[in-house]
JSON list of C-alpha atoms in Angstrom, two decimals:
[
{"chain": "B", "resi": 1, "resn": "MET", "atom": "CA", "xyz": [92.77, 181.02, -29.90]},
{"chain": "B", "resi": 2, "resn": "TYR", "atom": "CA", "xyz": [91.86, 183.33, -32.50]},
{"chain": "B", "resi": 3, "resn": "GLY", "atom": "CA", "xyz": [95.18, 185.63, -31.89]},
{"chain": "B", "resi": 4, "resn": "GLU", "atom": "CA", "xyz": [97.35, 183.61, -30.38]},
{"chain": "B", "resi": 5, "resn": "GLU", "atom": "CA", "xyz": [98.96, 182.83, -33.22]},
{"chain": "B", "resi": 6, "resn": "ASN", "atom": "CA", "xyz": [101.61, 180.08, -32.00]},
{"chain": "B", "resi": 7, "resn": "ALA", "atom": "CA", "xyz": [98.73, 177.69, -31.00]},
{"chain": "B", "resi": 8, "resn": "LEU", "atom": "CA", "xyz": [99.40, 173.35, -31.69]},
{"chain": "B", "resi": 9, "resn": "VAL", "atom": "CA", "xyz": [95.87, 172.11, -31.86]},
{"chain": "B", "resi": 10, "resn": "LEU", "atom": "CA", "xyz": [95.24, 168.87, -30.91]},
{"chain": "B", "resi": 11, "resn": "ASP", "atom": "CA", "xyz": [92.24, 167.58, -31.71]},
{"chain": "B", "resi": 12, "resn": "SER", "atom": "CA", "xyz": [92.18, 163.93, -31.12]},
{"chain": "B", "resi": 13, "resn": "PHE", "atom": "CA", "xyz": [88.68, 162.82, -33.49]},
{"chain": "B", "resi": 14, "resn": "ALA", "atom": "CA", "xyz": [89.68, 164.17, -36.62]},
{"chain": "B", "resi": 15, "resn": "GLY", "atom": "CA", "xyz": [86.61, 163.14, -38.36]},
{"chain": "B", "resi": 16, "resn": "SER", "atom": "CA", "xyz": [86.92, 164.49, -42.16]},
{"chain": "B", "resi": 17, "resn": "GLY", "atom": "CA", "xyz": [89.38, 167.60, -40.73]},
{"chain": "B", "resi": 18, "resn": "THR", "atom": "CA", "xyz": [87.63, 170.07, -40.09]},
{"chain": "B", "resi": 19, "resn": "THR", "atom": "CA", "xyz": [90.19, 170.85, -37.04]},
{"chain": "B", "resi": 20, "resn": "ALA", "atom": "CA", "xyz": [92.97, 171.21, -39.13]},
{"chain": "B", "resi": 21, "resn": "HIS", "atom": "CA", "xyz": [90.57, 173.75, -42.25]},
{"chain": "B", "resi": 22, "resn": "ALA", "atom": "CA", "xyz": [90.12, 175.82, -39.59]},
{"chain": "B", "resi": 23, "resn": "VAL", "atom": "CA", "xyz": [94.05, 176.67, -38.30]},
{"chain": "B", "resi": 24, "resn": "LEU", "atom": "CA", "xyz": [94.91, 177.07, -41.83]},
{"chain": "B", "resi": 25, "resn": "ASN", "atom": "CA", "xyz": [92.06, 179.83, -42.77]},
{"chain": "B", "resi": 26, "resn": "MET", "atom": "CA", "xyz": [93.36, 181.10, -40.03]},
{"chain": "B", "resi": 27, "resn": "ASN", "atom": "CA", "xyz": [97.10, 181.54, -39.93]},
{"chain": "B", "resi": 28, "resn": "LYS", "atom": "CA", "xyz": [96.71, 182.56, -43.70]},
{"chain": "B", "resi": 29, "resn": "ALA", "atom": "CA", "xyz": [94.24, 185.03, -42.20]},
{"chain": "B", "resi": 30, "resn": "ASP", "atom": "CA", "xyz": [96.45, 186.32, -39.65]},
{"chain": "B", "resi": 31, "resn": "GLY", "atom": "CA", "xyz": [99.27, 184.93, -40.12]},
{"chain": "B", "resi": 32, "resn": "GLY", "atom": "CA", "xyz": [100.22, 182.86, -37.80]},
{"chain": "B", "resi": 33, "resn": "ASN", "atom": "CA", "xyz": [102.37, 180.27, -37.25]},
{"chain": "B", "resi": 34, "resn": "ARG", "atom": "CA", "xyz": [99.23, 177.16, -35.67]},
{"chain": "B", "resi": 35, "resn": "LYS", "atom": "CA", "xyz": [100.08, 173.85, -35.49]},
{"chain": "B", "resi": 36, "resn": "PHE", "atom": "CA", "xyz": [97.51, 170.51, -35.97]},
{"chain": "B", "resi": 37, "resn": "ILE", "atom": "CA", "xyz": [97.52, 167.78, -34.83]},
{"chain": "B", "resi": 38, "resn": "LEU", "atom": "CA", "xyz": [95.27, 165.48, -36.11]},
{"chain": "B", "resi": 39, "resn": "VAL", "atom": "CA", "xyz": [94.71, 161.49, -34.79]},
{"chain": "B", "resi": 40, "resn": "GLU", "atom": "CA", "xyz": [92.20, 159.36, -36.69]},
{"chain": "B", "resi": 41, "resn": "MET", "atom": "CA", "xyz": [91.46, 155.38, -36.39]},
{"chain": "B", "resi": 42, "resn": "MET", "atom": "CA", "xyz": [88.90, 155.43, -38.22]},
{"chain": "B", "resi": 43, "resn": "ASP", "atom": "CA", "xyz": [90.95, 153.48, -41.74]},
{"chain": "B", "resi": 44, "resn": "TYR", "atom": "CA", "xyz": [89.14, 156.79, -44.69]},
{"chain": "B", "resi": 45, "resn": "ALA", "atom": "CA", "xyz": [92.04, 159.02, -42.49]},
{"chain": "B", "resi": 46, "resn": "ASP", "atom": "CA", "xyz": [93.85, 159.20, -45.70]},
{"chain": "B", "resi": 47, "resn": "SER", "atom": "CA", "xyz": [91.74, 159.00, -48.12]},
{"chain": "B", "resi": 48, "resn": "ILE", "atom": "CA", "xyz": [89.51, 162.11, -46.56]},
{"chain": "B", "resi": 49, "resn": "THR", "atom": "CA", "xyz": [90.48, 163.11, -43.36]},
{"chain": "B", "resi": 50, "resn": "ALA", "atom": "CA", "xyz": [94.48, 164.19, -45.07]},
{"chain": "B", "resi": 51, "resn": "GLU", "atom": "CA", "xyz": [92.79, 164.72, -48.58]},
{"chain": "B", "resi": 52, "resn": "ARG", "atom": "CA", "xyz": [91.66, 167.86, -47.55]},
{"chain": "B", "resi": 53, "resn": "VAL", "atom": "CA", "xyz": [94.39, 168.62, -46.09]},
{"chain": "B", "resi": 54, "resn": "ARG", "atom": "CA", "xyz": [96.07, 168.06, -49.42]},
{"chain": "B", "resi": 55, "resn": "ARG", "atom": "CA", "xyz": [93.30, 169.99, -50.63]},
{"chain": "B", "resi": 56, "resn": "VAL", "atom": "CA", "xyz": [92.40, 173.30, -48.45]},
{"chain": "B", "resi": 57, "resn": "ILE", "atom": "CA", "xyz": [96.65, 173.62, -49.16]},
{"chain": "B", "resi": 58, "resn": "ARG", "atom": "CA", "xyz": [96.66, 173.91, -52.52]},
{"chain": "B", "resi": 59, "resn": "GLY", "atom": "CA", "xyz": [93.42, 174.81, -53.23]},
{"chain": "B", "resi": 60, "resn": "TYR", "atom": "CA", "xyz": [90.24, 173.07, -55.03]},
{"chain": "B", "resi": 61, "resn": "GLY", "atom": "CA", "xyz": [87.85, 173.58, -56.67]},
{"chain": "B", "resi": 62, "resn": "GLU", "atom": "CA", "xyz": [87.17, 174.70, -60.21]},
{"chain": "B", "resi": 63, "resn": "GLY", "atom": "CA", "xyz": [85.87, 178.64, -61.94]},
{"chain": "B", "resi": 64, "resn": "LYS", "atom": "CA", "xyz": [84.30, 180.47, -60.28]},
{"chain": "B", "resi": 65, "resn": "SER", "atom": "CA", "xyz": [84.07, 177.90, -57.04]},
{"chain": "B", "resi": 66, "resn": "ALA", "atom": "CA", "xyz": [87.48, 178.33, -57.16]},
{"chain": "B", "resi": 67, "resn": "VAL", "atom": "CA", "xyz": [89.31, 178.52, -53.09]},
{"chain": "B", "resi": 68, "resn": "GLU", "atom": "CA", "xyz": [92.23, 180.04, -53.40]},
{"chain": "B", "resi": 69, "resn": "GLY", "atom": "CA", "xyz": [94.92, 177.60, -51.32]},
{"chain": "B", "resi": 70, "resn": "THR", "atom": "CA", "xyz": [95.67, 178.58, -47.52]},
{"chain": "B", "resi": 71, "resn": "GLY", "atom": "CA", "xyz": [99.68, 177.23, -47.87]},
{"chain": "B", "resi": 72, "resn": "GLY", "atom": "CA", "xyz": [101.81, 175.77, -45.47]},
{"chain": "B", "resi": 73, "resn": "SER", "atom": "CA", "xyz": [102.43, 171.56, -44.93]},
{"chain": "B", "resi": 74, "resn": "PHE", "atom": "CA", "xyz": [101.50, 168.84, -43.16]},
{"chain": "B", "resi": 75, "resn": "SER", "atom": "CA", "xyz": [103.00, 165.33, -42.56]},
{"chain": "B", "resi": 76, "resn": "TYR", "atom": "CA", "xyz": [100.77, 162.08, -42.52]},
{"chain": "B", "resi": 77, "resn": "TYR", "atom": "CA", "xyz": [101.32, 159.35, -40.44]},
{"chain": "B", "resi": 78, "resn": "GLU", "atom": "CA", "xyz": [100.21, 155.99, -39.72]},
{"chain": "B", "resi": 79, "resn": "LEU", "atom": "CA", "xyz": [100.59, 153.75, -36.70]},
{"chain": "B", "resi": 80, "resn": "GLY", "atom": "CA", "xyz": [102.46, 150.07, -37.24]},
{"chain": "B", "resi": 81, "resn": "GLU", "atom": "CA", "xyz": [101.69, 146.84, -35.89]},
{"chain": "B", "resi": 82, "resn": "PRO", "atom": "CA", "xyz": [101.12, 146.70, -31.91]},
{"chain": "B", "resi": 83, "resn": "LEU", "atom": "CA", "xyz": [104.94, 146.23, -29.84]},
{"chain": "B", "resi": 84, "resn": "LEU", "atom": "CA", "xyz": [102.72, 144.23, -27.35]},
{"chain": "B", "resi": 85, "resn": "ILE", "atom": "CA", "xyz": [99.64, 142.27, -27.64]},
{"chain": "B", "resi": 86, "resn": "GLY", "atom": "CA", "xyz": [97.97, 141.24, -23.48]},
{"chain": "B", "resi": 87, "resn": "GLU", "atom": "CA", "xyz": [101.63, 140.44, -21.92]},
{"chain": "B", "resi": 88, "resn": "ASN", "atom": "CA", "xyz": [103.29, 139.00, -25.15]},
{"chain": "B", "resi": 89, "resn": "LEU", "atom": "CA", "xyz": [105.09, 140.65, -27.82]},
{"chain": "B", "resi": 90, "resn": "ASN", "atom": "CA", "xyz": [103.24, 140.70, -30.68]},
{"chain": "B", "resi": 91, "resn": "GLU", "atom": "CA", "xyz": [105.63, 138.05, -33.39]},
{"chain": "B", "resi": 92, "resn": "ALA", "atom": "CA", "xyz": [104.42, 140.65, -36.19]},
{"chain": "B", "resi": 93, "resn": "VAL", "atom": "CA", "xyz": [106.66, 143.17, -35.27]},
{"chain": "B", "resi": 94, "resn": "ALA", "atom": "CA", "xyz": [109.87, 142.60, -36.86]},
{"chain": "B", "resi": 95, "resn": "PRO", "atom": "CA", "xyz": [113.34, 142.35, -33.99]},
{"chain": "B", "resi": 96, "resn": "GLU", "atom": "CA", "xyz": [114.85, 145.56, -35.25]},
{"chain": "B", "resi": 97, "resn": "LYS", "atom": "CA", "xyz": [111.41, 147.40, -34.44]},
{"chain": "B", "resi": 98, "resn": "ILE", "atom": "CA", "xyz": [111.43, 146.34, -31.00]},
{"chain": "B", "resi": 99, "resn": "ARG", "atom": "CA", "xyz": [115.32, 146.58, -30.98]},
{"chain": "B", "resi": 100, "resn": "GLU", "atom": "CA", "xyz": [115.15, 150.42, -31.93]},
{"chain": "B", "resi": 101, "resn": "TYR", "atom": "CA", "xyz": [112.14, 150.89, -29.13]},
{"chain": "B", "resi": 102, "resn": "ILE", "atom": "CA", "xyz": [113.70, 149.33, -26.47]},
{"chain": "B", "resi": 103, "resn": "TRP", "atom": "CA", "xyz": [117.28, 150.84, -26.63]},
{"chain": "B", "resi": 104, "resn": "PHE", "atom": "CA", "xyz": [114.64, 154.36, -27.00]},
{"chain": "B", "resi": 105, "resn": "MET", "atom": "CA", "xyz": [113.42, 154.06, -23.19]},
{"chain": "B", "resi": 106, "resn": "GLU", "atom": "CA", "xyz": [116.14, 152.63, -21.78]},
{"chain": "B", "resi": 107, "resn": "THR", "atom": "CA", "xyz": [118.95, 155.61, -23.10]},
{"chain": "B", "resi": 108, "resn": "LYS", "atom": "CA", "xyz": [116.55, 157.72, -24.90]},
{"chain": "B", "resi": 109, "resn": "THR", "atom": "CA", "xyz": [117.78, 157.85, -27.92]},
{"chain": "B", "resi": 110, "resn": "PRO", "atom": "CA", "xyz": [117.87, 157.34, -31.80]},
{"chain": "B", "resi": 111, "resn": "TYR", "atom": "CA", "xyz": [118.68, 153.81, -31.94]},
{"chain": "B", "resi": 112, "resn": "THR", "atom": "CA", "xyz": [122.02, 152.94, -34.19]},
{"chain": "B", "resi": 113, "resn": "PRO", "atom": "CA", "xyz": [122.46, 149.36, -35.08]},
{"chain": "B", "resi": 114, "resn": "ALA", "atom": "CA", "xyz": [125.85, 148.41, -33.30]},
{"chain": "B", "resi": 115, "resn": "ALA", "atom": "CA", "xyz": [129.09, 147.58, -34.97]},
{"chain": "B", "resi": 116, "resn": "GLY", "atom": "CA", "xyz": [130.40, 144.01, -34.63]},
{"chain": "B", "resi": 117, "resn": "ASP", "atom": "CA", "xyz": [129.11, 140.26, -34.64]},
{"chain": "B", "resi": 118, "resn": "ASN", "atom": "CA", "xyz": [127.06, 139.56, -31.78]},
{"chain": "B", "resi": 119, "resn": "PRO", "atom": "CA", "xyz": [123.25, 140.18, -33.42]},
{"chain": "B", "resi": 120, "resn": "TYR", "atom": "CA", "xyz": [121.53, 140.48, -29.67]},
{"chain": "B", "resi": 121, "resn": "TYR", "atom": "CA", "xyz": [124.53, 143.55, -29.02]},
{"chain": "B", "resi": 122, "resn": "LEU", "atom": "CA", "xyz": [122.56, 146.76, -29.19]},
{"chain": "B", "resi": 123, "resn": "GLY", "atom": "CA", "xyz": [124.75, 149.07, -28.10]},
{"chain": "B", "resi": 124, "resn": "GLN", "atom": "CA", "xyz": [126.20, 151.07, -25.19]},
{"chain": "B", "resi": 125, "resn": "HIS", "atom": "CA", "xyz": [125.22, 154.04, -23.78]},
{"chain": "B", "resi": 126, "resn": "ASN", "atom": "CA", "xyz": [126.55, 155.96, -20.44]},
{"chain": "B", "resi": 127, "resn": "ALA", "atom": "CA", "xyz": [129.36, 152.67, -19.70]},
{"chain": "B", "resi": 128, "resn": "THR", "atom": "CA", "xyz": [125.81, 150.24, -19.52]},
{"chain": "B", "resi": 129, "resn": "GLY", "atom": "CA", "xyz": [126.12, 147.77, -22.30]},
{"chain": "B", "resi": 130, "resn": "TYR", "atom": "CA", "xyz": [122.76, 146.40, -23.60]},
{"chain": "B", "resi": 131, "resn": "TYR", "atom": "CA", "xyz": [121.71, 143.14, -24.92]},
{"chain": "B", "resi": 132, "resn": "PHE", "atom": "CA", "xyz": [118.40, 142.55, -26.52]},
{"chain": "B", "resi": 133, "resn": "TYR", "atom": "CA", "xyz": [118.63, 138.07, -26.53]},
{"chain": "B", "resi": 134, "resn": "TYR", "atom": "CA", "xyz": [115.34, 137.65, -28.38]},
{"chain": "B", "resi": 135, "resn": "GLU", "atom": "CA", "xyz": [114.27, 135.01, -30.92]},
{"chain": "B", "resi": 136, "resn": "PRO", "atom": "CA", "xyz": [110.36, 134.63, -32.21]},
{"chain": "B", "resi": 137, "resn": "GLN", "atom": "CA", "xyz": [109.93, 131.54, -32.90]},
{"chain": "B", "resi": 138, "resn": "ARG", "atom": "CA", "xyz": [111.91, 130.17, -29.40]},
{"chain": "B", "resi": 139, "resn": "ILE", "atom": "CA", "xyz": [112.36, 131.05, -25.37]},
{"chain": "B", "resi": 140, "resn": "THR", "atom": "CA", "xyz": [115.86, 132.76, -24.91]},
{"chain": "B", "resi": 141, "resn": "VAL", "atom": "CA", "xyz": [118.03, 131.77, -21.58]},
{"chain": "B", "resi": 142, "resn": "LEU", "atom": "CA", "xyz": [119.69, 134.31, -19.83]},
{"chain": "B", "resi": 143, "resn": "ASP", "atom": "CA", "xyz": [123.15, 131.29, -19.14]},
{"chain": "B", "resi": 144, "resn": "TYR", "atom": "CA", "xyz": [126.40, 131.15, -18.91]},
{"chain": "B", "resi": 145, "resn": "ASP", "atom": "CA", "xyz": [126.28, 130.10, -22.57]},
{"chain": "B", "resi": 146, "resn": "PHE", "atom": "CA", "xyz": [125.22, 133.22, -23.33]},
{"chain": "B", "resi": 147, "resn": "LEU", "atom": "CA", "xyz": [127.72, 135.36, -21.46]},
{"chain": "B", "resi": 148, "resn": "SER", "atom": "CA", "xyz": [130.41, 133.44, -23.37]},
{"chain": "B", "resi": 149, "resn": "THR", "atom": "CA", "xyz": [129.64, 135.37, -26.01]},
{"chain": "B", "resi": 150, "resn": "ILE", "atom": "CA", "xyz": [129.17, 138.97, -24.76]},
{"chain": "B", "resi": 151, "resn": "THR", "atom": "CA", "xyz": [133.12, 140.61, -25.23]},
{"chain": "B", "resi": 152, "resn": "GLU", "atom": "CA", "xyz": [132.19, 144.38, -25.62]},
{"chain": "B", "resi": 153, "resn": "LYS", "atom": "CA", "xyz": [133.60, 145.78, -22.79]},
{"chain": "B", "resi": 154, "resn": "THR", "atom": "CA", "xyz": [131.49, 147.91, -20.15]},
{"chain": "B", "resi": 155, "resn": "GLY", "atom": "CA", "xyz": [130.32, 149.25, -16.81]},
{"chain": "B", "resi": 156, "resn": "GLY", "atom": "CA", "xyz": [127.86, 148.08, -15.89]},
{"chain": "B", "resi": 157, "resn": "THR", "atom": "CA", "xyz": [125.21, 145.57, -18.86]},
{"chain": "B", "resi": 158, "resn": "VAL", "atom": "CA", "xyz": [121.23, 145.11, -19.18]},
{"chain": "B", "resi": 159, "resn": "ILE", "atom": "CA", "xyz": [120.46, 141.96, -20.91]},
{"chain": "B", "resi": 160, "resn": "TYR", "atom": "CA", "xyz": [116.75, 140.79, -21.75]},
{"chain": "B", "resi": 161, "resn": "ALA", "atom": "CA", "xyz": [115.74, 137.76, -22.50]},
{"chain": "B", "resi": 162, "resn": "ASP", "atom": "CA", "xyz": [112.72, 135.53, -22.43]},
{"chain": "B", "resi": 163, "resn": "ARG", "atom": "CA", "xyz": [114.53, 133.64, -19.36]},
{"chain": "B", "resi": 164, "resn": "CYS", "atom": "CA", "xyz": [117.42, 133.55, -16.66]},
{"chain": "B", "resi": 165, "resn": "SER", "atom": "CA", "xyz": [119.29, 130.67, -15.18]},
{"chain": "B", "resi": 166, "resn": "ILE", "atom": "CA", "xyz": [121.66, 133.11, -13.16]},
{"chain": "B", "resi": 167, "resn": "ASP", "atom": "CA", "xyz": [120.79, 133.92, -9.19]},
{"chain": "B", "resi": 168, "resn": "ASP", "atom": "CA", "xyz": [121.02, 137.12, -8.23]},
{"chain": "B", "resi": 169, "resn": "ASP", "atom": "CA", "xyz": [123.07, 137.77, -6.50]},
{"chain": "B", "resi": 170, "resn": "LYS", "atom": "CA", "xyz": [125.90, 136.93, -9.35]},
{"chain": "B", "resi": 171, "resn": "LEU", "atom": "CA", "xyz": [124.35, 138.52, -11.72]},
{"chain": "B", "resi": 172, "resn": "SER", "atom": "CA", "xyz": [125.37, 142.08, -9.24]},
{"chain": "B", "resi": 173, "resn": "GLN", "atom": "CA", "xyz": [128.58, 140.73, -8.94]},
{"chain": "B", "resi": 174, "resn": "MET", "atom": "CA", "xyz": [129.07, 140.98, -12.25]},
{"chain": "B", "resi": 175, "resn": "GLY", "atom": "CA", "xyz": [126.87, 143.73, -13.43]},
{"chain": "B", "resi": 176, "resn": "ILE", "atom": "CA", "xyz": [124.26, 141.98, -15.23]},
{"chain": "B", "resi": 177, "resn": "VAL", "atom": "CA", "xyz": [120.91, 143.05, -15.03]},
{"chain": "B", "resi": 178, "resn": "PHE", "atom": "CA", "xyz": [118.35, 141.38, -16.00]},
{"chain": "B", "resi": 179, "resn": "LYS", "atom": "CA", "xyz": [115.16, 142.56, -17.60]},
{"chain": "B", "resi": 180, "resn": "LYS", "atom": "CA", "xyz": [111.86, 139.37, -18.24]},
{"chain": "B", "resi": 181, "resn": "ILE", "atom": "CA", "xyz": [110.60, 139.72, -22.19]},
{"chain": "B", "resi": 182, "resn": "PRO", "atom": "CA", "xyz": [108.22, 141.06, -22.20]},
{"chain": "B", "resi": 183, "resn": "ARG", "atom": "CA", "xyz": [106.85, 141.64, -18.13]},
{"chain": "B", "resi": 184, "resn": "ASP", "atom": "CA", "xyz": [110.31, 144.38, -18.17]},
{"chain": "B", "resi": 185, "resn": "ILE", "atom": "CA", "xyz": [110.41, 146.50, -21.34]},
{"chain": "B", "resi": 186, "resn": "SER", "atom": "CA", "xyz": [108.53, 149.92, -20.60]},
{"chain": "B", "resi": 187, "resn": "ARG", "atom": "CA", "xyz": [105.63, 150.58, -21.62]},
{"chain": "B", "resi": 188, "resn": "LEU", "atom": "CA", "xyz": [104.51, 154.23, -23.02]}
]
């Protein structure tokens, strides 16, 4: 890695942050622009791993034992609740987060809540309208009553719901694709 001034280093078992420390020291020594991604699943990731990286960047110690900081920066993130638990949606995850996830998996674009009165409408992308018909405490059914609430005009429609009472041929004639929650929610 020494000499590869623009390397990206991944440490999926970050522990106390030794890899980040080494990368920052190499950047300081040779003016490199190496980056690092650390992953730590233990509960000390913020208090030990990230704290070490902060101190290496700022400098640490006092008096004769003071160590000058390397400079640089980093961002610290924590993962949220898992979207799925087994084959079910995790009800601890806010519906808005699930909507963001579905939108991104369908369109590969960031989610911006759609304007309008339909709370299940995610938006339109490439002439397709997307709906996430989900209620955490009840089963949702794609039926003619639900279809009567759709006022957005699109070339095609994708609707996520728990169940569907309309046969596949009729859905196809109407340009609708039904995706079952959670079975058809794509997984990364």
